[in-house]
PDB file of C-alpha atoms and ligand atoms in Angstrom:
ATOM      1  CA  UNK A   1     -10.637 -16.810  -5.990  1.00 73.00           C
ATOM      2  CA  UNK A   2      -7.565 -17.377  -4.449  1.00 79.00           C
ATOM      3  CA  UNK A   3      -4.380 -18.415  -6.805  1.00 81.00           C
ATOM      4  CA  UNK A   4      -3.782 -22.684  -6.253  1.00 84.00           C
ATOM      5  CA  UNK A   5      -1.922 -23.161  -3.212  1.00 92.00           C
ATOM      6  CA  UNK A   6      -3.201 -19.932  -1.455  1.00 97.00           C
ATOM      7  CA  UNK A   7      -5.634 -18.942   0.732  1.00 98.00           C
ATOM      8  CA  UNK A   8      -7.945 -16.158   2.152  1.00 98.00           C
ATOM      9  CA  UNK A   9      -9.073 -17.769   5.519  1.00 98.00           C
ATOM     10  CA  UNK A  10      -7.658 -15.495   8.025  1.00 98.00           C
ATOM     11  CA  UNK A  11     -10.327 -16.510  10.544  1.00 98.00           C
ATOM     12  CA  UNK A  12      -9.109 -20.491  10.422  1.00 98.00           C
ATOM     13  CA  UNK A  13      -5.253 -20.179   9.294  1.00 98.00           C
ATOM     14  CA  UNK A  14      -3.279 -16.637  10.296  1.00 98.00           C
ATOM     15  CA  UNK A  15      -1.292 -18.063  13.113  1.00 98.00           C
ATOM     16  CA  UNK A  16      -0.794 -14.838  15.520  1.00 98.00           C
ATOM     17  CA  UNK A  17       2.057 -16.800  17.710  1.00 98.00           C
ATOM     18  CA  UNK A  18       3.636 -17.674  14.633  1.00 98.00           C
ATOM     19  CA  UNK A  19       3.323 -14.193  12.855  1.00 98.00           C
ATOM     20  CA  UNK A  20       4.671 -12.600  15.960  1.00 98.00           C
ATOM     21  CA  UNK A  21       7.748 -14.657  16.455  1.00 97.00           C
ATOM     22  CA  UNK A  22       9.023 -15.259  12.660  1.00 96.00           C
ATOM     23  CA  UNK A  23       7.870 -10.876  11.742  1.00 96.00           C
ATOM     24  CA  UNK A  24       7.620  -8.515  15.017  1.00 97.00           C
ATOM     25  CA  UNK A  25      10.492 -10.296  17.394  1.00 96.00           C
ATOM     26  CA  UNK A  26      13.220  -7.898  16.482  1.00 96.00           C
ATOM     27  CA  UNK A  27      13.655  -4.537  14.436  1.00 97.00           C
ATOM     28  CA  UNK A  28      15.022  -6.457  11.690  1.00 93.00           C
ATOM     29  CA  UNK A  29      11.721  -8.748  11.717  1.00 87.00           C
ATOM     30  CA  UNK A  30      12.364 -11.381   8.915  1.00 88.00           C
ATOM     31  CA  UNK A  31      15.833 -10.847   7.290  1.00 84.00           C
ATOM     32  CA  UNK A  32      14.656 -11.924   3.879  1.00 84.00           C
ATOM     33  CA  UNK A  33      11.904  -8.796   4.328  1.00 87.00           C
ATOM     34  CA  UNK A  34      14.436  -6.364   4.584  1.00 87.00           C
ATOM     35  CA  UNK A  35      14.379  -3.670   7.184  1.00 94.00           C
ATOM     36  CA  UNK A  36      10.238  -3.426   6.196  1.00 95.00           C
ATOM     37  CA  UNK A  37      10.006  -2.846   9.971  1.00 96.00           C
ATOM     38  CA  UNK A  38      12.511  -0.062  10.599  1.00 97.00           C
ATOM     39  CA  UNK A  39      11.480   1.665   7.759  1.00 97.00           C
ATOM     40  CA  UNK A  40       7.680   1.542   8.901  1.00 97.00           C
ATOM     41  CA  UNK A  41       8.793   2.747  12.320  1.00 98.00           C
ATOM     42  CA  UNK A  42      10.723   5.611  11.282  1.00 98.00           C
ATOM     43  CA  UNK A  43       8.255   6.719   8.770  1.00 98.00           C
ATOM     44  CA  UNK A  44       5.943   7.051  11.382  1.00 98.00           C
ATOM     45  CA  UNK A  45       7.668   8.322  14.058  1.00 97.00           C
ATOM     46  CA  UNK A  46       8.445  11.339  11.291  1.00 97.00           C
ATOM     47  CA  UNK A  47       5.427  11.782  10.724  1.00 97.00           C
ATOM     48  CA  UNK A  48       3.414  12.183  13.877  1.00 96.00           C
ATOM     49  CA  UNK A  49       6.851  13.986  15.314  1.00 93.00           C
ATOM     50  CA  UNK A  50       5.839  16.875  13.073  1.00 94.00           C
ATOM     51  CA  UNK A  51       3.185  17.806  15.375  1.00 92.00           C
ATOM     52  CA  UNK A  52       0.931  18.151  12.022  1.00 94.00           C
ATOM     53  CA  UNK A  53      -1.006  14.879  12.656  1.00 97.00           C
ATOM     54  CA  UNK A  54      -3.199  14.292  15.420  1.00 93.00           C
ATOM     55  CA  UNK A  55      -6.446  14.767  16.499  1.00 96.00           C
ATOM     56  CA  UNK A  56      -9.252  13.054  18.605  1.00 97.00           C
ATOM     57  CA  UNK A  57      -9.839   9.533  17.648  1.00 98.00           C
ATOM     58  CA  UNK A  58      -7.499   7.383  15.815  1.00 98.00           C
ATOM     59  CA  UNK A  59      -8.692   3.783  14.305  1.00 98.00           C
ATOM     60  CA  UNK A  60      -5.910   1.508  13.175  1.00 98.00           C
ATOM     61  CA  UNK A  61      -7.104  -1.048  10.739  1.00 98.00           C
ATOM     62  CA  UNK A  62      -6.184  -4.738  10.469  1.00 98.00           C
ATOM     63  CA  UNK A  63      -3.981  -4.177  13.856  1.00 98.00           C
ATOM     64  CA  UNK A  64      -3.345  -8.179  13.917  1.00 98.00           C
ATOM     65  CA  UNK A  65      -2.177  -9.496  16.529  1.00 98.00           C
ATOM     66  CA  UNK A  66       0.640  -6.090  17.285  1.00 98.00           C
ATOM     67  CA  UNK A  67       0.704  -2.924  18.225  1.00 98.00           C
ATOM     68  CA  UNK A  68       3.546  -1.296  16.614  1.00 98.00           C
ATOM     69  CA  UNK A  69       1.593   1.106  14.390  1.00 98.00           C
ATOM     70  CA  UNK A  70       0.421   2.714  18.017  1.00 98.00           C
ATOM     71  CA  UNK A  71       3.519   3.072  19.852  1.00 98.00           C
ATOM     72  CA  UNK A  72       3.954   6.584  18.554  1.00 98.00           C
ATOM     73  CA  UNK A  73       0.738   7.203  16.885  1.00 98.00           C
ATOM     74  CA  UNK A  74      -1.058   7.114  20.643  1.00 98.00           C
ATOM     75  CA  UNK A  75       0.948  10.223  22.005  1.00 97.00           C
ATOM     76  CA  UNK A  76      -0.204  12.572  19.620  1.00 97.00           C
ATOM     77  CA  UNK A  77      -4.209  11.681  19.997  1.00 98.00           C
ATOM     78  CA  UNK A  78      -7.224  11.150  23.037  1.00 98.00           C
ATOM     79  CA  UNK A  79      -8.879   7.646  22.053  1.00 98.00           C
ATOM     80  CA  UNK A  80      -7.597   4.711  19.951  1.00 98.00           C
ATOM     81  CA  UNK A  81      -9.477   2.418  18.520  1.00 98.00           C
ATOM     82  CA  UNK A  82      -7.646  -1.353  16.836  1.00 98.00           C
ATOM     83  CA  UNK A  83      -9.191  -3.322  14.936  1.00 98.00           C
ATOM     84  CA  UNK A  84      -9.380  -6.920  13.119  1.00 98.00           C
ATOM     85  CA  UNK A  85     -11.080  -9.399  10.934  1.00 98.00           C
ATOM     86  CA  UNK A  86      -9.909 -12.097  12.672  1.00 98.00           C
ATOM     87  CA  UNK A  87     -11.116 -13.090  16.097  1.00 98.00           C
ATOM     88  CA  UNK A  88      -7.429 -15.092  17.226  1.00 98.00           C
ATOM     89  CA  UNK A  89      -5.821 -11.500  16.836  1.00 98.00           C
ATOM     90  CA  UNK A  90      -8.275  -9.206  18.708  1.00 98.00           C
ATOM     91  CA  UNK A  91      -7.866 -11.743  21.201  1.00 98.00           C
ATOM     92  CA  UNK A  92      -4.193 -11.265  21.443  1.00 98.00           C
ATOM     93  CA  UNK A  93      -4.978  -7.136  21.665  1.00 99.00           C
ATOM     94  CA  UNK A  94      -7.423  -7.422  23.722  1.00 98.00           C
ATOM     95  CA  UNK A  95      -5.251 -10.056  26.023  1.00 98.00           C
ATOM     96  CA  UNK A  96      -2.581  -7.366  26.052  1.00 98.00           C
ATOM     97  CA  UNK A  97      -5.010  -4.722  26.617  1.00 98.00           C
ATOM     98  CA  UNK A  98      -6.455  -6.019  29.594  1.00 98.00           C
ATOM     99  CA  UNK A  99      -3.358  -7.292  31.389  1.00 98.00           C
ATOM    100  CA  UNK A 100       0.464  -6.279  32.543  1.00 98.00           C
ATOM    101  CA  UNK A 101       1.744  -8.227  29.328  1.00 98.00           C
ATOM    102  CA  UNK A 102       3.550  -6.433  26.986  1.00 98.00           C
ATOM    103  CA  UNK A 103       3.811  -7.296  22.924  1.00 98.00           C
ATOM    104  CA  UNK A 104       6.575  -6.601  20.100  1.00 98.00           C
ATOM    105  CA  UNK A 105       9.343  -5.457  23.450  1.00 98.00           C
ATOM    106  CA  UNK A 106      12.379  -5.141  20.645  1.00 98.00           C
ATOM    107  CA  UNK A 107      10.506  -2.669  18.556  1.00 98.00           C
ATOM    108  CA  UNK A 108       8.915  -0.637  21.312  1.00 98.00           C
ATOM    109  CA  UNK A 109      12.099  -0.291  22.625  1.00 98.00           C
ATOM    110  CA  UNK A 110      13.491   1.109  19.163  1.00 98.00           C
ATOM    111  CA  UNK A 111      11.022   3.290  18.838  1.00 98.00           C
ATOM    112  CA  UNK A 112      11.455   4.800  21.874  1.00 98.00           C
ATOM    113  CA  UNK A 113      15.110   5.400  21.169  1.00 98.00           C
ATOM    114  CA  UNK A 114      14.356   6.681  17.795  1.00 97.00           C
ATOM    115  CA  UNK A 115      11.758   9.398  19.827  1.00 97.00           C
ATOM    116  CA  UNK A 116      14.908  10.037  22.137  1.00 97.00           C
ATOM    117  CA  UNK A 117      12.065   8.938  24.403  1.00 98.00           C
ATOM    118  CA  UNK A 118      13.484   8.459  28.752  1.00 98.00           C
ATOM    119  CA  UNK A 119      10.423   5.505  28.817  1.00 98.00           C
ATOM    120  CA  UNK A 120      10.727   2.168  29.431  1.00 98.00           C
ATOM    121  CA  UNK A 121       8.810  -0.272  27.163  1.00 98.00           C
ATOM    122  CA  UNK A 122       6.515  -1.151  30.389  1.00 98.00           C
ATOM    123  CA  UNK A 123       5.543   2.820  30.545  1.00 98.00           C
ATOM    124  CA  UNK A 124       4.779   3.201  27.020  1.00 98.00           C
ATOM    125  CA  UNK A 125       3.090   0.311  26.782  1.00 98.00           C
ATOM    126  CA  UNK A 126       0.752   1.047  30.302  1.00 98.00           C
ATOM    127  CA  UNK A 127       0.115   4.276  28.311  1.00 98.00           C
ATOM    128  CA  UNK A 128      -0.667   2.847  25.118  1.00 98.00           C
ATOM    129  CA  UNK A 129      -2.999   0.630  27.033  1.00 98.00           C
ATOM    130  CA  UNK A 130      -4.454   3.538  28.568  1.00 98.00           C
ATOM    131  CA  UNK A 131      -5.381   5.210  25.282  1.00 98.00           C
ATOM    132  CA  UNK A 132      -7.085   2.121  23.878  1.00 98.00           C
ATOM    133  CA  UNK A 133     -10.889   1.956  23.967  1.00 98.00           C
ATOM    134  CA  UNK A 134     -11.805  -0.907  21.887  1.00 98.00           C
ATOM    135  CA  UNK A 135     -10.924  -3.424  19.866  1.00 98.00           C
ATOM    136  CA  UNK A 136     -13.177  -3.772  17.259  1.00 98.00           C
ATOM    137  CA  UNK A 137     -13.964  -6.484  14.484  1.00 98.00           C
ATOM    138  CA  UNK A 138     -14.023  -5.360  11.077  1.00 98.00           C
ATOM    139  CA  UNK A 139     -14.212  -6.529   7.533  1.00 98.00           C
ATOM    140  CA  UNK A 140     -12.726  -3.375   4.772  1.00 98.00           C
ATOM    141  CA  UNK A 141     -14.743  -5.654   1.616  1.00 98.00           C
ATOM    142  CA  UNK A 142     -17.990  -4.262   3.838  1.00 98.00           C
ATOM    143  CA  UNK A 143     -19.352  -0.594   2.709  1.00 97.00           C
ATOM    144  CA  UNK A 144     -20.127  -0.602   6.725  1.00 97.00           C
ATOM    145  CA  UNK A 145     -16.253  -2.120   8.192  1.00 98.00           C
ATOM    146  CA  UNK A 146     -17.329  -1.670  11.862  1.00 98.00           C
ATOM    147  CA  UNK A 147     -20.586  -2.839  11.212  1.00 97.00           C
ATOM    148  CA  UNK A 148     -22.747  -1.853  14.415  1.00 94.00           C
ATOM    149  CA  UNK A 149     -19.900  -2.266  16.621  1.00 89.00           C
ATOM    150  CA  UNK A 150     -18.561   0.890  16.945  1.00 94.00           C
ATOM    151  CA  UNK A 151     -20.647   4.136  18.506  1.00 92.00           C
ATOM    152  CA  UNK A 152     -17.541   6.493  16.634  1.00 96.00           C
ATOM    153  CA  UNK A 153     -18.395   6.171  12.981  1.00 95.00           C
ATOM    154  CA  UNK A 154     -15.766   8.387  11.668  1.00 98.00           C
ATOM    155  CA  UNK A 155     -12.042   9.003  13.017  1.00 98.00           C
ATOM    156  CA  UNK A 156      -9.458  12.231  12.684  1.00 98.00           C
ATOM    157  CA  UNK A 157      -7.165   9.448  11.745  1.00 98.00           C
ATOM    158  CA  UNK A 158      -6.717   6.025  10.364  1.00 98.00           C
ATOM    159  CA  UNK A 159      -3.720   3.936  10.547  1.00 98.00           C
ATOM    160  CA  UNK A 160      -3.112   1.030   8.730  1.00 98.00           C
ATOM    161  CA  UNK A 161       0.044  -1.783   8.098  1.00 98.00           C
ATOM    162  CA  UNK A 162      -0.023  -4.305   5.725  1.00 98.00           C
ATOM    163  CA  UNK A 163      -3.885  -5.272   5.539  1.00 98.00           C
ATOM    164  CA  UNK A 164      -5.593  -3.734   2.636  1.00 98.00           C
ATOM    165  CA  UNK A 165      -3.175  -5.375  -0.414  1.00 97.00           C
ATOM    166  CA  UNK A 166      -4.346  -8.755   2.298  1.00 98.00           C
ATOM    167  CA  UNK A 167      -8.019  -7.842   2.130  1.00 98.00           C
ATOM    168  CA  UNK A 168      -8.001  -7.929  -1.977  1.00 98.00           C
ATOM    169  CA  UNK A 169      -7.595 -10.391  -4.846  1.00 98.00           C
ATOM    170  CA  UNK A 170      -8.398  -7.846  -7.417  1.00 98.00           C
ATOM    171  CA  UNK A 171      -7.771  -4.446  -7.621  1.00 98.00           C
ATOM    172  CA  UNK A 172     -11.406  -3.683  -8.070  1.00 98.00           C
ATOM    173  CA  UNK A 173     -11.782  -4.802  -4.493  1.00 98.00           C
ATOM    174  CA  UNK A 174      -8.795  -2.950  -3.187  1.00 98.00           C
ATOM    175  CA  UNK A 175     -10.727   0.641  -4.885  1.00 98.00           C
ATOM    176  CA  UNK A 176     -13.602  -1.075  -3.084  1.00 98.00           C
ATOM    177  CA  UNK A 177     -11.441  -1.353   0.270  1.00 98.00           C
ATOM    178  CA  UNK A 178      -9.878   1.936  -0.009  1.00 98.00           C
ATOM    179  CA  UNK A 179     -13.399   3.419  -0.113  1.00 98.00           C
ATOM    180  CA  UNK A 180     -14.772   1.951   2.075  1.00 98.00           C
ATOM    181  CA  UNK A 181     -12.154   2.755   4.361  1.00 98.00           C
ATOM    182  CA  UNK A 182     -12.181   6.519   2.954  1.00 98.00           C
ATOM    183  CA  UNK A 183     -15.910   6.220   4.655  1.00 98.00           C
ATOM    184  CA  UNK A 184     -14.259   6.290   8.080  1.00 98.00           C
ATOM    185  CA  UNK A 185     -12.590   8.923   8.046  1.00 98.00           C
ATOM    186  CA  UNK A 186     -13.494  12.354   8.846  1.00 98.00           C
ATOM    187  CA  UNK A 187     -12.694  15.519   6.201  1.00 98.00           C
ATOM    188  CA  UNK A 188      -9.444  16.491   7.128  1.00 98.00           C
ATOM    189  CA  UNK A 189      -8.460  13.532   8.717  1.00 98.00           C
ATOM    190  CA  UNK A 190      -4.848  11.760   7.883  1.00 98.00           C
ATOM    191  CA  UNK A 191      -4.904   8.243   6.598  1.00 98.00           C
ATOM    192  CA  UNK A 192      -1.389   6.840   7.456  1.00 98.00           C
ATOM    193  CA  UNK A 193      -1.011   3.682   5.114  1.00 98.00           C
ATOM    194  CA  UNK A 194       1.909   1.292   5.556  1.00 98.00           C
ATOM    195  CA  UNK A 195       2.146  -1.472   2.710  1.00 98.00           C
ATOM    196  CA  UNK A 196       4.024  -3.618   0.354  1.00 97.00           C
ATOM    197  CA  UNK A 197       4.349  -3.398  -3.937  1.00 97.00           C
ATOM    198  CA  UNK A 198       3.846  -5.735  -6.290  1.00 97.00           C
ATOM    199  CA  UNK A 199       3.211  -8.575  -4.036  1.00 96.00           C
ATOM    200  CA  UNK A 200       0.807 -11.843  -4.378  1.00 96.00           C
ATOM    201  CA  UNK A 201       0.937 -14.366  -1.780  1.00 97.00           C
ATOM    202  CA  UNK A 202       2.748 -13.786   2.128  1.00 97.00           C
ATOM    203  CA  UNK A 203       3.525 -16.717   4.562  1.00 97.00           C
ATOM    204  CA  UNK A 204       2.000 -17.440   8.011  1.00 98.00           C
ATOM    205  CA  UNK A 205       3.033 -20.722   9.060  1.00 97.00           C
ATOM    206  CA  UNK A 206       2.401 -23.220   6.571  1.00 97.00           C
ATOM    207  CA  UNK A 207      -0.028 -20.987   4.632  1.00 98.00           C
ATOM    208  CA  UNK A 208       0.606 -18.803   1.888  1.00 97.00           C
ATOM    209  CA  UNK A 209      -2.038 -15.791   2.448  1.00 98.00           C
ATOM    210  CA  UNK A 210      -3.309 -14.248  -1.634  1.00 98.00           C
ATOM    211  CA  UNK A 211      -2.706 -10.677  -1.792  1.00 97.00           C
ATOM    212  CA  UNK A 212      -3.754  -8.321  -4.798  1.00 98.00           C
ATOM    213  CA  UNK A 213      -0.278  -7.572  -6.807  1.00 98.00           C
ATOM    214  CA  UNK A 214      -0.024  -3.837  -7.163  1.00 98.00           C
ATOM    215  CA  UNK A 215       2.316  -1.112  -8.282  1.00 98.00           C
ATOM    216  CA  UNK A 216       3.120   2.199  -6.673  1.00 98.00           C
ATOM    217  CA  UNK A 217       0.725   4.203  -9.195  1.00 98.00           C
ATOM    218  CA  UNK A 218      -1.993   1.530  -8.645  1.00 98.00           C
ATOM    219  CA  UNK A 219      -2.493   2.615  -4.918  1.00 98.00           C
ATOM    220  CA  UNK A 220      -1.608   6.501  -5.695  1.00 98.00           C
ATOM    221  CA  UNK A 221      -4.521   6.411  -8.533  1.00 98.00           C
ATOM    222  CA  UNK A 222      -6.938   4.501  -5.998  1.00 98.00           C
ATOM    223  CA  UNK A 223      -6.597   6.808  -3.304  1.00 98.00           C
ATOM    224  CA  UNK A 224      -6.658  10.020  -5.197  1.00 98.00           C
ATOM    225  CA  UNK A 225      -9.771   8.504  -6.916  1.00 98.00           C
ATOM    226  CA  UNK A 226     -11.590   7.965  -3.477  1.00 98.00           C
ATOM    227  CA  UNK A 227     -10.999  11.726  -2.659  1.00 98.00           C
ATOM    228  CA  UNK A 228      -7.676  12.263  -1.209  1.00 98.00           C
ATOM    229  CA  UNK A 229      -4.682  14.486  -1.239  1.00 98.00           C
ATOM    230  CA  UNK A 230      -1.316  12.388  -1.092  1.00 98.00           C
ATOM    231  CA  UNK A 231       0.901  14.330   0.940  1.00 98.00           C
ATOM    232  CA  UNK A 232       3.832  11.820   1.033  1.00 97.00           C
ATOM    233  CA  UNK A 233       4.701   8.946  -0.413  1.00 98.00           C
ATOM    234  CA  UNK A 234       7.964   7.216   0.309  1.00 98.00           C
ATOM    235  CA  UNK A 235       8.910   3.628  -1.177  1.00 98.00           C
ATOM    236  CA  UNK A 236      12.053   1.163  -0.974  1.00 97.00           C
ATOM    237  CA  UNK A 237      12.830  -1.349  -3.570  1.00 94.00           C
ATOM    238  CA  UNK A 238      13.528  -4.397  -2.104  1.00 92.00           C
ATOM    239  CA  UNK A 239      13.889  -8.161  -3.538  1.00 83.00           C
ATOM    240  CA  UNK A 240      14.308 -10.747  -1.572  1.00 79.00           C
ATOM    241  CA  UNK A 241      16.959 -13.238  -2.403  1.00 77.00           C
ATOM    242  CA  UNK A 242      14.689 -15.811  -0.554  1.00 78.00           C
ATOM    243  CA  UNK A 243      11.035 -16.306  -1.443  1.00 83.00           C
ATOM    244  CA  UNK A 244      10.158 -18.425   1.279  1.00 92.00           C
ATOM    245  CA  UNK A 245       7.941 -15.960   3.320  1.00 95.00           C
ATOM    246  CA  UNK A 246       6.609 -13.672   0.549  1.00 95.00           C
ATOM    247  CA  UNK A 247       7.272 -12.135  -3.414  1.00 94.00           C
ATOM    248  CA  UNK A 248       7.029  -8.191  -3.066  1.00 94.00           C
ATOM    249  CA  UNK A 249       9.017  -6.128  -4.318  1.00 95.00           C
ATOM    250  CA  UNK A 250       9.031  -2.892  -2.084  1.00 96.00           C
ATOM    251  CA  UNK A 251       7.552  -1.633   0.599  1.00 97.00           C
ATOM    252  CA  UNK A 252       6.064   2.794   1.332  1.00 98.00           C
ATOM    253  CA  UNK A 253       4.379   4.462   3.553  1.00 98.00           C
ATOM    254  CA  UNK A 254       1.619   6.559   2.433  1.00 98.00           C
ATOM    255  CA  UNK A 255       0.407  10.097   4.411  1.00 98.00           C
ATOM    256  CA  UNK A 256      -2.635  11.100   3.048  1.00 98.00           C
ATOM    257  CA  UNK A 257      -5.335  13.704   3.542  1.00 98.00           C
ATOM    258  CA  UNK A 258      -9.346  12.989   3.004  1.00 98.00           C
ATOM    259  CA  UNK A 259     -10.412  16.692   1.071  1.00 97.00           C
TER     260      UNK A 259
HETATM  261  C1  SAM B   1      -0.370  -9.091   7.169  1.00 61.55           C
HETATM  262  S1  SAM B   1      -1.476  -8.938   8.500  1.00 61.55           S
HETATM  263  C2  SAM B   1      -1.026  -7.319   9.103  1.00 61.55           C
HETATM  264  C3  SAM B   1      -1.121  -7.223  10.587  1.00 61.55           C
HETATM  265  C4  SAM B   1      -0.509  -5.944  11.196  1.00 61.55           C
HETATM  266  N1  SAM B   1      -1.294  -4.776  10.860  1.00 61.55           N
HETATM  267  C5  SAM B   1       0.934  -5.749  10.779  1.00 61.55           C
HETATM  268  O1  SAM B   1       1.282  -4.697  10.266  1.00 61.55           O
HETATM  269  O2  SAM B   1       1.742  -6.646  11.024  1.00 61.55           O
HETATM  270  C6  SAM B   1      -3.003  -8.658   7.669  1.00 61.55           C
HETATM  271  C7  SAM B   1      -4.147  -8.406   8.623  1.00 61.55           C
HETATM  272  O3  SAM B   1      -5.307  -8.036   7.857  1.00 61.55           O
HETATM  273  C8  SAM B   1      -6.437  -8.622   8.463  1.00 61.55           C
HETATM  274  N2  SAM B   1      -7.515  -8.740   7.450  1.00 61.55           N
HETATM  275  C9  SAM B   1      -7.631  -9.662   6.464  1.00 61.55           C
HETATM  276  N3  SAM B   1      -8.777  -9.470   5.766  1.00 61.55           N
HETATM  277  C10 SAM B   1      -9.383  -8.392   6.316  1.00 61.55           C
HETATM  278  C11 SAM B   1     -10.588  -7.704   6.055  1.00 61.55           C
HETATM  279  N4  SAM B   1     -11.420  -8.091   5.071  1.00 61.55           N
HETATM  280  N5  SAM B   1     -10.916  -6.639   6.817  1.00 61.55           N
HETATM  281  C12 SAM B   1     -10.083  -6.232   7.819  1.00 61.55           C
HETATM  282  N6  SAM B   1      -8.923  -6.858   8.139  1.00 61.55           N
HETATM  283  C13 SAM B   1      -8.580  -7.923   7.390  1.00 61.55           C
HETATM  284  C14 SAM B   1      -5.940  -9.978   8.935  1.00 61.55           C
HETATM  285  O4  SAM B   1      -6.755 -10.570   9.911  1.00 61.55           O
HETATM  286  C15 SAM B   1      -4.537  -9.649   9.423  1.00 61.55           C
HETATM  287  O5  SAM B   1      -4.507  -9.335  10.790  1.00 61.55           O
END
């Protein structure tokens, strides 16, 4: 159960207009996060920059309603696949998908400076689009996530920002998650995980979303456990002076390998 005054209903409450405008308009995001974003976006651009990860099929998990953890990710594979619990944020993707609109303009465009890219945010973004085959609901806390809905049943990689610490109370369930999740990816594949530490509740609107609190050796010990080799793991302490849109206390980026 959810902690009093928190809550777990990301199909009625998680606001994707609202989680859009106050966390993905700028670089910076939200101020009292810290440069979460920047550091997420450079991790990644390092890492599929190396030319060491990429492959065939790519699933990013709990995409919400962005597409950040694509913008560099989708150059270096054939086929992506996002992904959400939610039905209000596939809708955005699949909104964005299907149409000239383009999503998250400030951090496309510093990614593509960081890639010393000659793009324009309207290329990348066609091209993005043009990778994309489906946008899938999915629910991690399922030993099947995709369900039926998918005819690829396991990816070369897996992406995911800030949704499996959301997906848990407990960190039973989060070993639960991560295996689940582990399911879905091929041998060999990279699992690219982008989270936060030792946080409990984040804000959309005027809900406060329950997370599981964990620490650094908490994820490392769950993700060896489900079969892993941790390749990287790079964290930033950060506490915010203002607690009005969330309590962690760091954010990393985990590169992982399934053995
Ligand atoms: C904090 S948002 C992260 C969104 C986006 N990936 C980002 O980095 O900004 C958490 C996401 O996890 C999704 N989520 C929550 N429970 C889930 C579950 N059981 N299975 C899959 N996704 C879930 C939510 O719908 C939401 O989009």
């Amino acid at each position: 159960m959810a902690a009093r005054g928190t809550t777990t209903d990301y199909a009625g409450l998680f606001d994707p207009e609202w989680y859009l405008q106050t966390y993905l308009n700028s670089i910076s995001g939200q101020p009292a996060e810290g440069d979460l974003m920047q550091f997420s976006m450079d991790r990644y651009c390092k890492i599929f920059q190396s030319g060491e990860v990429k492959g065939r099929q790519l699933l990013d998990i709990g995409t919400g309603p962005s597409v950040h953890s694509i913008i560099t990710a989708s150059r270096h594979v054939d086929d992506v696949y996002l992904s959400d619990f939610a039905a209000q944020n596939r809708k955005v993707l699949i909104d964005w998908w299907k149409s000239d609109k383009t999503l998250i303009e400030k951090i496309t465009e510093y990614v593509l400076k960081q890639e010393t890219s000659s793009e324009t945010v309207v290329e990348r973004q066609t091209a993005m689009k043009g990778k994309v085959r489906a946008v899938l609901p999915i629910d991690v806390t399922m030993s099947i996530p995709l369900g039926s809905g998918s005819d690829v049943t396991q990816f070369d990689i897996i992406t995911s920002s800030l949704c499996l610490e959301a997906a848990a109370l407990t960190i039973d369930q989060y070993r639960t998650n991560a295996a689940n999740v582990a399911s879905l990816l091929k041998v060999g594949g990279h699992f690219i995980l982008n989270g936060v530490l030792e946080q409990t509740w984040y804000r959309v609107g005027e809900s406060k979303f329950a997370c599981v609190w964990l620490s650094k050796e908490d994820i490392e010990s769950t993700f060896v456990s489900c079969g892993f080799d941790i390749k990287q793991f790079d964290v930033v302490k950060f506490k915010s002076e203002d607690e009005a849109y969330s309590d962690f206390h760091g954010y990393f980026v985990m590169h992982a390998i399934k053995i």
